[in-house]
Coordinates of C-alpha atoms and ligand atoms in Angstrom, one line a residue:
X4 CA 95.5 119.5 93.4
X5 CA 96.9 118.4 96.2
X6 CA 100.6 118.1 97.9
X7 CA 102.5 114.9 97.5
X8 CA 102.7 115.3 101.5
X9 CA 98.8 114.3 101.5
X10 CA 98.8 111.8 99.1
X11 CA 98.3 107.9 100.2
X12 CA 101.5 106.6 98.1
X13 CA 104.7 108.7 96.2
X14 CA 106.5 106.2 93.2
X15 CA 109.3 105.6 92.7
X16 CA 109.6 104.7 88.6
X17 CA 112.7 102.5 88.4
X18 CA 111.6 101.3 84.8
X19 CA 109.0 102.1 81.5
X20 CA 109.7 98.7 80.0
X21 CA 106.9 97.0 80.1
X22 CA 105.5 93.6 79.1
X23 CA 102.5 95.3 77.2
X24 CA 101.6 98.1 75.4
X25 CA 98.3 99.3 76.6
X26 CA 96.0 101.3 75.5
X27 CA 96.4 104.9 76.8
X28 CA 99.3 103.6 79.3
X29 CA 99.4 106.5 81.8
X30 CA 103.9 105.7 81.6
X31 CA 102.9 106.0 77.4
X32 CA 104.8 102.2 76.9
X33 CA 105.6 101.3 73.6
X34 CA 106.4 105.2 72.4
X35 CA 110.1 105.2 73.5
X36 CA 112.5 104.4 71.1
X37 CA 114.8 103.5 74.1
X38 CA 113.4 102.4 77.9
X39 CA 115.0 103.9 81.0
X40 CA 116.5 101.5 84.0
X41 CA 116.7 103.8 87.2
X42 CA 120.3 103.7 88.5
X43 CA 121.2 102.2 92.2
X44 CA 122.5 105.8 93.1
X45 CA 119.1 107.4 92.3
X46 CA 117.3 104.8 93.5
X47 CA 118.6 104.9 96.7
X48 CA 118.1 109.0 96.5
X49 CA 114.9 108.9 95.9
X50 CA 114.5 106.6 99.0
X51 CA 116.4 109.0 101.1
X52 CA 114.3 112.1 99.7
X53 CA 111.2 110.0 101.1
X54 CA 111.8 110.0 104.6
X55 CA 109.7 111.2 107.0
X56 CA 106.7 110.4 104.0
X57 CA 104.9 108.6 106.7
X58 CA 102.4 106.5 104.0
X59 CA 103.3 103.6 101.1
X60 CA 106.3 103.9 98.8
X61 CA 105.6 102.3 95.7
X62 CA 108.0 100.8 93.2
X63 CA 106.3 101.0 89.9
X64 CA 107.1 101.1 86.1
X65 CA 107.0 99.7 83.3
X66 CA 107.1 96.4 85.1
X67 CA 109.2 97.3 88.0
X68 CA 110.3 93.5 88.0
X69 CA 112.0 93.9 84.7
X70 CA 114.4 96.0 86.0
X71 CA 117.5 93.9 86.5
X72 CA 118.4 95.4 90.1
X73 CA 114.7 94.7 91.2
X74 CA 115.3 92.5 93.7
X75 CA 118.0 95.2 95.5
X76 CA 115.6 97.7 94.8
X77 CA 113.2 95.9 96.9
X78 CA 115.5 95.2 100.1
X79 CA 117.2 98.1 100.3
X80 CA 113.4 100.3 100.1
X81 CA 111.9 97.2 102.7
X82 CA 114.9 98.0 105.2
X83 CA 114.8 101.8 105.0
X84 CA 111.2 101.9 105.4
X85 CA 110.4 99.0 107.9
X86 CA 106.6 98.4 109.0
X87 CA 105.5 97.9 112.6
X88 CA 103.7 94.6 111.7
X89 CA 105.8 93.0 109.1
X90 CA 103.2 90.3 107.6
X91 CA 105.3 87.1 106.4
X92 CA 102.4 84.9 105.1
X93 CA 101.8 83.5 101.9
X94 CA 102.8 80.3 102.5
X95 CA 100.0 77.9 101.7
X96 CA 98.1 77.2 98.7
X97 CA 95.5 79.8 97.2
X98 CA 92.8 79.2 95.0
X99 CA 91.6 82.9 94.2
X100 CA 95.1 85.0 93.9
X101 CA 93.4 88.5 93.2
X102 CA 91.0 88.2 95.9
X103 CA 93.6 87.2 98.6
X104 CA 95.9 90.1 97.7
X105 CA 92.8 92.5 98.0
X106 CA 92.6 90.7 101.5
X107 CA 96.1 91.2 101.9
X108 CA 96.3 94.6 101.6
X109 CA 93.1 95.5 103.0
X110 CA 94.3 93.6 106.4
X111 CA 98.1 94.0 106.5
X112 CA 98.8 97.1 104.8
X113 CA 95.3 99.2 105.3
X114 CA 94.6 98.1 109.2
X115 CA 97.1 96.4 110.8
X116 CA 99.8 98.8 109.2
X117 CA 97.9 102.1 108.6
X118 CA 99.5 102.4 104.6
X119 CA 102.7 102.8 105.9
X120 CA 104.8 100.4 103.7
X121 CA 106.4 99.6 100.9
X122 CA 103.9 98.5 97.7
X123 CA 104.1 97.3 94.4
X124 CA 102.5 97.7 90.3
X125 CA 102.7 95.1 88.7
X126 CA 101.2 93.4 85.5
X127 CA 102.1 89.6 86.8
X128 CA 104.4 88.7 84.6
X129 CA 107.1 85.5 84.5
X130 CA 109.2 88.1 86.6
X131 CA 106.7 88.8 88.8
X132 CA 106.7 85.1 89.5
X133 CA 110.6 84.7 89.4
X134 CA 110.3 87.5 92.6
X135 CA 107.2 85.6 94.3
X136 CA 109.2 84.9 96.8
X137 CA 110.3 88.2 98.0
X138 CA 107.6 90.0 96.7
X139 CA 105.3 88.2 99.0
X140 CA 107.9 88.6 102.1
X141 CA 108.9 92.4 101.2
X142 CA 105.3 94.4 99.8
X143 CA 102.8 95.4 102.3
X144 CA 101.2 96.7 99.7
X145 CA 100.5 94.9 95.9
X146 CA 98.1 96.1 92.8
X147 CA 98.3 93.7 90.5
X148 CA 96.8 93.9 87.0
X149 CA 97.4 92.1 84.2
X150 CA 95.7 94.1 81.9
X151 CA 94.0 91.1 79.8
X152 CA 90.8 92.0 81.9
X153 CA 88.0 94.9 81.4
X154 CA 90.3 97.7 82.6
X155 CA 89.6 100.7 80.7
X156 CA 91.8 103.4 80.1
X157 CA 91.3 107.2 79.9
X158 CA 93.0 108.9 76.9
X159 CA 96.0 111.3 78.0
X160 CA 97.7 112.3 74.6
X161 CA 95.4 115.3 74.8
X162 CA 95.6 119.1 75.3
X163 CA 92.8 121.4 76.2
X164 CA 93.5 123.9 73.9
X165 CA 92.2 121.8 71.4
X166 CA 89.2 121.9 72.7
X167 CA 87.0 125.2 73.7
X168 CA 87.8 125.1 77.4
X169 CA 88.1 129.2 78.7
X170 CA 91.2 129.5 80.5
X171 CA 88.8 129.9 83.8
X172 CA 87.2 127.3 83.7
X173 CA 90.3 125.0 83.0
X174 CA 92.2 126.4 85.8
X175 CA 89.2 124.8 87.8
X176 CA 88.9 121.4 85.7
X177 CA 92.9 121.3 86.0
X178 CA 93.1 121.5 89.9
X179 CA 89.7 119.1 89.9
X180 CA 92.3 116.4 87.6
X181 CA 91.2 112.9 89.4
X182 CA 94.7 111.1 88.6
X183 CA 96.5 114.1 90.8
X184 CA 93.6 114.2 93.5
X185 CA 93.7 110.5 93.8
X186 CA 96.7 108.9 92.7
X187 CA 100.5 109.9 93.0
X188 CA 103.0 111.7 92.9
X189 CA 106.7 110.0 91.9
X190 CA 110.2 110.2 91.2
X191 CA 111.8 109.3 87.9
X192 CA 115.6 109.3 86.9
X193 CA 115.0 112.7 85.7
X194 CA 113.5 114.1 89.1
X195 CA 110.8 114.3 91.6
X196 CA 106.9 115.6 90.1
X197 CA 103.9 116.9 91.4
X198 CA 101.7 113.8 89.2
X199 CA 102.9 110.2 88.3
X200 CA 101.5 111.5 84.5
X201 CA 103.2 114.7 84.2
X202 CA 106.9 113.0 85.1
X203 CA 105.9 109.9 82.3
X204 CA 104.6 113.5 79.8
X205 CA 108.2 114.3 80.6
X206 CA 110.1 111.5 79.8
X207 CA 107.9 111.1 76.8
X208 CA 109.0 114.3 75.4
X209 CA 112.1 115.5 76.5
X210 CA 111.0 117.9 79.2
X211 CA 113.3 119.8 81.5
X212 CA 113.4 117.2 84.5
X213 CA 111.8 117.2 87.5
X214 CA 112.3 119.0 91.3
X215 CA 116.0 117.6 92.3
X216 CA 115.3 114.7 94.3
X217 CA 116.3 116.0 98.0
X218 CA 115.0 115.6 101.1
X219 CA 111.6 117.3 101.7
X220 CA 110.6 117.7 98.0
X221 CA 107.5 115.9 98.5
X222 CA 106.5 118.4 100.9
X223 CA 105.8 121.2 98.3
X224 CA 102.2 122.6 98.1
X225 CA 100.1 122.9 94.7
X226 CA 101.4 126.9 94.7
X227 CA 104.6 125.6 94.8
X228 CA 104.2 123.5 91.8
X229 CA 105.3 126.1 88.8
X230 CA 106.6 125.2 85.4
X231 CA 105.3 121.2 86.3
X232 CA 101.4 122.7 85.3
X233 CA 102.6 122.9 82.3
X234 CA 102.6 119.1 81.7
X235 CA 98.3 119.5 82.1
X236 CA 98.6 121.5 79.0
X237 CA 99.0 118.1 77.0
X238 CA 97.6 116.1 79.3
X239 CA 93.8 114.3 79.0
X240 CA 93.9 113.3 82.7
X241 CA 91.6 116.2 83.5
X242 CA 89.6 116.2 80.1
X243 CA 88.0 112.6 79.7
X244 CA 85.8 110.7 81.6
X245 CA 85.6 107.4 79.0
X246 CA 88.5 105.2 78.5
X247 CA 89.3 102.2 76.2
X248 CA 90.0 98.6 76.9
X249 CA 93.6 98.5 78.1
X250 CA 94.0 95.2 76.0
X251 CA 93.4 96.5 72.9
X252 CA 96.4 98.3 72.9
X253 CA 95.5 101.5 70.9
X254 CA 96.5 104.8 72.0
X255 CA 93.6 107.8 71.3
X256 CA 95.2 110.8 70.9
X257 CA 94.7 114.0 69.8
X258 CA 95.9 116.0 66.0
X259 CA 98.5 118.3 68.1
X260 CA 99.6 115.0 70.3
X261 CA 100.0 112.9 67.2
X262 CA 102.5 115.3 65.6
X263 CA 104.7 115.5 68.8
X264 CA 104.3 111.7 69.2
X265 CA 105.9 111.7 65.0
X266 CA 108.3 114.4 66.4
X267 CA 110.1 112.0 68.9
X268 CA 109.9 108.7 66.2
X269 CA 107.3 107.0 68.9
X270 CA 107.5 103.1 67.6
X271 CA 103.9 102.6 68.9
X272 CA 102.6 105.2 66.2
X273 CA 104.8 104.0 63.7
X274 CA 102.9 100.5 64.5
X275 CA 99.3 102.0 63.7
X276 CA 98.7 101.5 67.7
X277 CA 97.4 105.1 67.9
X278 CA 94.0 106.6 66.8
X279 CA 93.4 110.4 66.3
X280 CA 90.5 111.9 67.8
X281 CA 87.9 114.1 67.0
X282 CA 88.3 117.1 69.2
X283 CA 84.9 118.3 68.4
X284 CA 83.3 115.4 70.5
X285 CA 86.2 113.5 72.4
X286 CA 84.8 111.2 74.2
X287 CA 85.8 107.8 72.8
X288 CA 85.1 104.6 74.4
X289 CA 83.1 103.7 77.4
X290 CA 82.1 105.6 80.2
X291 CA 84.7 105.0 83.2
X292 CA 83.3 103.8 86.3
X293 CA 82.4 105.7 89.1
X294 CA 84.6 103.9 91.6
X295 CA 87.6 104.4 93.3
X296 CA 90.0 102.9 91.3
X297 CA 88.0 104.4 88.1
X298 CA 89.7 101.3 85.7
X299 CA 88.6 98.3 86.9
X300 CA 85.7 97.7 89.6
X301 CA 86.0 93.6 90.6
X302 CA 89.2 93.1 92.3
X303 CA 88.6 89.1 90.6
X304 CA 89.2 90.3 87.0
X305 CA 92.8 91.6 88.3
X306 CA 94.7 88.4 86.9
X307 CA 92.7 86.7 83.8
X308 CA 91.4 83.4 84.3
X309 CA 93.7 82.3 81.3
X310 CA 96.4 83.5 82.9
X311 CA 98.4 80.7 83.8
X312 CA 101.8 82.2 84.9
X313 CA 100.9 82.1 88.9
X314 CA 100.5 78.1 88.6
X315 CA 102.9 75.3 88.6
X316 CA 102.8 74.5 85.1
X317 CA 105.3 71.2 84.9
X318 CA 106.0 69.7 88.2
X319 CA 108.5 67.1 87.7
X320 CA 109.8 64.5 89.9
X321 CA 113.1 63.2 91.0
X322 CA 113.6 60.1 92.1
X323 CA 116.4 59.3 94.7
X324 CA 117.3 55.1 94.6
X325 CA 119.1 52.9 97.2
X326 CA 117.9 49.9 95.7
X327 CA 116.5 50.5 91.8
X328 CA 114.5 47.2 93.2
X329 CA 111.1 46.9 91.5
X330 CA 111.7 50.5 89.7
X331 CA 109.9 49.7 86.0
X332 CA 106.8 49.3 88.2
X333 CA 107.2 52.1 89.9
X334 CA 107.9 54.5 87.2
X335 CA 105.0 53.1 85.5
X336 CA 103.2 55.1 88.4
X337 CA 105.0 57.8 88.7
X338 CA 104.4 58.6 84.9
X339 CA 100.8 58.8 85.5
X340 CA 101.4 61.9 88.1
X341 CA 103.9 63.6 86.8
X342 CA 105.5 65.3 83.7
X343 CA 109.2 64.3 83.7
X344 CA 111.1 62.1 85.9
X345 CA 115.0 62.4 87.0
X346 CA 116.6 59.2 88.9
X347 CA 119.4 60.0 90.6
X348 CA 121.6 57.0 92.5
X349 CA 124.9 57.8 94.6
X350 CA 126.2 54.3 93.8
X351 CA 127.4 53.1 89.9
X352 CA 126.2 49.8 90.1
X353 CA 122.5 51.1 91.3
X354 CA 122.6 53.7 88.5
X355 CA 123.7 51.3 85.8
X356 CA 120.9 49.2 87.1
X357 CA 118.5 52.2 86.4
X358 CA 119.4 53.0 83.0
X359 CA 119.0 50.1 81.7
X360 CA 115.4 49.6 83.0
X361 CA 114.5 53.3 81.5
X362 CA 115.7 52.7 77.9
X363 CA 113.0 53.4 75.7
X364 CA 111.7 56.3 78.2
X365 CA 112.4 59.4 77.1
X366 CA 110.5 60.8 79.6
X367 CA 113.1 59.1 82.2
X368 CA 116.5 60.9 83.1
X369 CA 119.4 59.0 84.9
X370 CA 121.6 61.2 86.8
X371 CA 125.1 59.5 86.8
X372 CA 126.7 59.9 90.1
X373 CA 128.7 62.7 90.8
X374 CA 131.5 61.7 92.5
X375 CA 129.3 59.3 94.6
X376 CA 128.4 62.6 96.7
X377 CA 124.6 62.6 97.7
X378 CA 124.8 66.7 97.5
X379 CA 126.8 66.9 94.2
X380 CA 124.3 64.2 92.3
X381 CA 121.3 66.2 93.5
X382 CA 122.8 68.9 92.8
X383 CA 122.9 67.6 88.4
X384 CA 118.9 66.2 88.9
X385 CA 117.7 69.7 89.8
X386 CA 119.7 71.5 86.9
X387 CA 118.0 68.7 85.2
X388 CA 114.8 70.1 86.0
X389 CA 115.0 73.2 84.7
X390 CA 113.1 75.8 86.0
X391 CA 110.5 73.5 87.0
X392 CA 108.5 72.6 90.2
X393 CA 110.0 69.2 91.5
X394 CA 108.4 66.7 93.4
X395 CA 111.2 64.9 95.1
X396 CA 110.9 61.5 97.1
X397 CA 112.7 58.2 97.5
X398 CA 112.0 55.2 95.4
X399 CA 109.7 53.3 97.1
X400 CA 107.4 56.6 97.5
X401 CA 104.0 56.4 96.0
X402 CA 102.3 59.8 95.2
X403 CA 98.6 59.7 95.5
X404 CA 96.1 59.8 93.0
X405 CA 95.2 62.9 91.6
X406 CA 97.0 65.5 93.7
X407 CA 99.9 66.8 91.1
X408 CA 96.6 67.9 88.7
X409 CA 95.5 69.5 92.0
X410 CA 98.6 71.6 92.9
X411 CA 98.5 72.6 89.4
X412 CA 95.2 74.5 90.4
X413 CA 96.6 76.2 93.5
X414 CA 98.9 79.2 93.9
X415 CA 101.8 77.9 96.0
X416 CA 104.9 79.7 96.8
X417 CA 108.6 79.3 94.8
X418 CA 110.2 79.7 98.3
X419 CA 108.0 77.3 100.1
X420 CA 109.3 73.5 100.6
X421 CA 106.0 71.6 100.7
X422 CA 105.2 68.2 102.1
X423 CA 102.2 66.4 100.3
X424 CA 99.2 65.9 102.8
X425 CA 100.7 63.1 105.6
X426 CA 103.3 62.3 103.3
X427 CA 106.5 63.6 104.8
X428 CA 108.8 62.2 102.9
X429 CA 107.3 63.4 99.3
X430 CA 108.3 67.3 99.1
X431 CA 108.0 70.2 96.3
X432 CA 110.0 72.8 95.6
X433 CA 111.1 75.5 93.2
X434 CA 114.5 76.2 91.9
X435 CA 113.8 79.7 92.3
X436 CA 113.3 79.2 96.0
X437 CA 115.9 82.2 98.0
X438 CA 117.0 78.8 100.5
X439 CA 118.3 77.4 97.5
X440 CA 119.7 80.3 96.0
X441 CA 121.6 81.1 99.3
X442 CA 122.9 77.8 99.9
X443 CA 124.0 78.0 96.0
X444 CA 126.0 75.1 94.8
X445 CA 128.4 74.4 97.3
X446 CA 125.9 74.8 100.0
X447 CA 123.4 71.8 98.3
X448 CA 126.8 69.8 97.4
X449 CA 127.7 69.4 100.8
X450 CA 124.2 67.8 102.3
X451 CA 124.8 64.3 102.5
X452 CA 120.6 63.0 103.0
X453 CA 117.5 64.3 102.0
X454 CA 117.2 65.6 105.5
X455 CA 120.2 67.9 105.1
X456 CA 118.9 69.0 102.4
X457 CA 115.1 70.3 103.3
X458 CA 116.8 71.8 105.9
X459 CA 118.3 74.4 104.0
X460 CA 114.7 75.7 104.1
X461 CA 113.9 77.9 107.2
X462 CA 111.5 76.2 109.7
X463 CA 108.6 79.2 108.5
X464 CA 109.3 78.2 104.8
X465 CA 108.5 74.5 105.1
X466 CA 104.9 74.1 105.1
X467 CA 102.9 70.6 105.2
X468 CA 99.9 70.4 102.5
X469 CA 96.3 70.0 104.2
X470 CA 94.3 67.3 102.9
X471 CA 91.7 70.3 101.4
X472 CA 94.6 72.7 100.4
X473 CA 92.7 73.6 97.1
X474 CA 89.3 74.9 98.2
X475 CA 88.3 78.4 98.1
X476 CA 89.3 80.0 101.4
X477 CA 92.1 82.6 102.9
X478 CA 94.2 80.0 104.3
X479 CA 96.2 82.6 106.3
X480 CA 93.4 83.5 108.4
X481 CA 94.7 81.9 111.5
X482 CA 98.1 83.6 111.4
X483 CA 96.6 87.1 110.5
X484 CA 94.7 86.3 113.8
X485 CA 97.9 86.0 116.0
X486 CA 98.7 89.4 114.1
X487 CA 95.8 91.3 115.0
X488 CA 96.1 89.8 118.6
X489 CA 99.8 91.6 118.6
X490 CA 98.1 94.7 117.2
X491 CA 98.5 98.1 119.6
X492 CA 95.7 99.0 121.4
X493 CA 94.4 102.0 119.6
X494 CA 94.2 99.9 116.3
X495 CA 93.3 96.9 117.4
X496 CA 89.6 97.2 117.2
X497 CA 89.5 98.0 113.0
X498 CA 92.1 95.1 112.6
X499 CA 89.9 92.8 113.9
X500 CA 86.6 93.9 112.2
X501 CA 88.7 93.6 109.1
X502 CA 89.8 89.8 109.8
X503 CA 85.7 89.4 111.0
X504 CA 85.1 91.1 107.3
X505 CA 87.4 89.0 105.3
X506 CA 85.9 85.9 107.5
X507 CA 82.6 86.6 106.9
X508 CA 83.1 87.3 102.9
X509 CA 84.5 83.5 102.5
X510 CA 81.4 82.3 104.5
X511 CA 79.0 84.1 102.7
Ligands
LIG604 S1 100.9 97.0 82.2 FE1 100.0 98.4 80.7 S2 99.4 100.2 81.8 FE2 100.8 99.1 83.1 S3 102.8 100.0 82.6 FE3 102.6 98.3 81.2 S4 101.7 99.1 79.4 FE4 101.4 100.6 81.0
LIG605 S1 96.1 117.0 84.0 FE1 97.6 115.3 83.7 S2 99.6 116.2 84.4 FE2 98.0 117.5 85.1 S3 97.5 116.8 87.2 FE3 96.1 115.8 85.8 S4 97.1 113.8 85.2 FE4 98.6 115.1 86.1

């Protein structure tokens, strides 16, 4: 056992809602009849309770994105527990997510920033992606897992006395438990706890809280720890060294488990998602591996390859017309590229002129114009676009062949106004992007040109497409560069070798 004061990262649970229902979820989702949502006041206690904890502060769940105060969550834990190399990258187009978030946090939060940040769990959901933005800005630190991969899970519905353990040597096993020597301790509405398992084992069943969440608690040592052992007396953490596939989404537990799992109605047992085990040889599934992480050992398989949520999936255009000169022809084009099309016109007459050469396009919207106001009008083409990519450009633009499949194969960032490759005036852009969202109606109603308008994006957020944005490289290598060149002396050396490392990997 060890104190929370040692440990790498203390978690903060906001939520145990959860996208998924794995198997043997160490936060037991999908056997609550009701989820919890941490409260702003607790939230920002448990923050408060944390300071001084010079390492990573995680937000976790559940899906910590689900929670519908996520994104204050974030600021507020960012701005009480600033890094001294804040690393605002991200930008540009990725091929291989997973591997760029291992080099992400090996460089930024490992080296330059010695674990001292703020991190995130998360299973990559549509959330997570709604957030991209300020995730990528606010987390030094990011495990993401989507759980449709080889991740196996160890069972934890278990208790030792089921099994014939002597109470010596389970005192030895217990203080040996792997989750509590290598992962974290955490905060839950309910308090603060020695083990992220034994606060979930509370929630689960009703248990008497947690340590009040005050300054300091995190300092306690394992004598100190008291009525929380009890939680190990349920608890497999200690016990198995095999797990199941996280995706099947079956619980193994043991006889006594099962009845208290009945006792508190758990919907995932009424579902048939749980299997009892045999106590007399409880070692179901496969052996875990002996790695750090113990769940999953290639960093790749973190997001599935099916997995499409972290790609544009519809990019669609709008088109903005002086003229409507010629436009058949060059919808005809712009249909080849992309998936719907929006033609907005501040003048009637040009409008009129465009709507009749779309009939018979369903594909094809004509904005009317609002008031003849440039901002207003572009304002009605992007709620047209739903929650969409868009690809917007004047009439006469021409978008090359090929490239909109191509973005659709890159990562690229919601909050990131992008300029196809020596094509300034063709740019993409999220709705979701926080420029847009803080200009808000009124702020994109009143730009009067296209100019006006991409300026709402900060200079750092607008970001011009190289010609080979979608090969597999780290494309922030240059900028994590100027980063390690800022580094202090004493660290300076390890960030470097890790930029040389990360260098060398995409060469070899
Ligand atoms: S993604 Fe799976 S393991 Fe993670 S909290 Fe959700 S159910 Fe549990
Ligand atoms: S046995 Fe369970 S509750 Fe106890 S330290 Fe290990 S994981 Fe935590």
């Amino acid at each position: 056992m060890r104190s929370p004061k040692d440990m790498r990262i203390i978690q903060i649970e906001v939520t145990n809602a959860c996208v998924h229902q794995c198997s043997n979820c160490t936060r037991f989702c999908g056997h609550h009849k009701k989820n919890f949502f941490m409260d702003w006041d607790t939230f920002q206690k448990a923050v408060k309770s944390l300071e001084g904890f010079d390492h990573c502060i995680g937000i976790m769940g559940g899906e910590p994105t689900l929670h519908p105060q996520f994104e204050r969550f974030a600021r507020y834990l960012a701005e009480q527990h600033p890094l001294d190399y804040p690393i605002h990258t991200t930008r540009k187009p990725i091929l291989n997510f997973p591997r760029y978030i291992r080099d992400k946090n090996y460089f930024g939060d490992e080296c330059l920033n010695q674990c001292k940040g703020v991190g995130l769990w998360t299973s990559v959901t549509k959330q997570y992606y709604k957030n991209f933005e300020l995730i990528q800005d606010t987390f030094s630190y990011q495990s993401i897992n989507d759980h449709d991969n080889p991740s196996l899970h160890q069972p934890l519905l278990a208790s030792r006395k089921e099994m014939d353990i002597s109470d010596d040597e389970w005192i030895t096993m217990r203080d040996n438990c792997l989750i509590q020597n290598m992962w974290s301790a955490s905060i839950t509405p309910k308090g603060a706890f020695f083990c992220e398992v034994a606060a979930a084992l509370d929630m689960l069943f009703d248990g008497p809280g947690g340590w009040p969440i005050e300054p300091d608690w995190w300092k306690r040592e394992p004598k100190d720890f008291g009525y929380q052992l009890n939680w190990c007396e349920i608890c497999g953490g200690a016990l198995f060294h095999s797990g199941r596939l996280s995706s099947e989404e079956i619980d193994d537990v043991s006889p006594m488990l099962y009845e208290r799992l009945k006792e508190v109605g758990s919907p995932k047992l009424k579902a048939g998602r749980v299997s009892v085990m045999d106590m007399s040889n409880p070692q179901p599934g496969q052996q875990m591996p002996d790695t750090k992480n113990r769940y999953l050992t290639d960093f790749n398989e973190r997001v599935s390859r099916d997995n499409s949520i972290l790609f544009p999936g519809k990019i669609q255009g709008i088109v903005f017309c002086q003229t409507g000169v010629g436009i058949k022809e060059k919808l005809k084009k712009l249909q080849r590229s992309l998936d719907h099309i929006i033609q907005f016109a501040t003048e009637q007459e040009i409008a009129d002129k465009l709507k009749s050469a779309v009939t018979g396009h369903e594909e094809v919207i004509v904005v009317s114009p609002q008031l003849q106001s440039f901002g207003r009008t572009l304002n009605k083409a992007i709620e047209a676009a739903g929650d969409n990519w868009i690809c917007l450009m004047k009439e006469h633009s021409e978008i090359p062949e090929g490239i909109i499949e191509r973005l659709k194969s890159v990562v690229i960032n919601p909050g990131v106004l992008y300029s196809l490759p020596g094509l300034e005036e063709i740019k993409l852009f999220h709705p979701e992007a926080r420029a847009l969202k803080s200009a808000c109606y009124d702020g994109v109603s009143q730009c009067d040109s296209l100019d006006m308008f991409y300026n709402l994006w900060s200079a750092d957020k607008q970001v011009e497409l190289e010609e080979n944005f979608d090969i597999l490289q780290n494309p922030d290598l240059e900028d994590w560069q100027l980063l390690a060149d800022d580094a202090d002396s004493e660290h300076r050396s390890q960030v470097h070798q890790a930029l040389d490392k990360i260098k060398k990997d995409y060469e070899g």
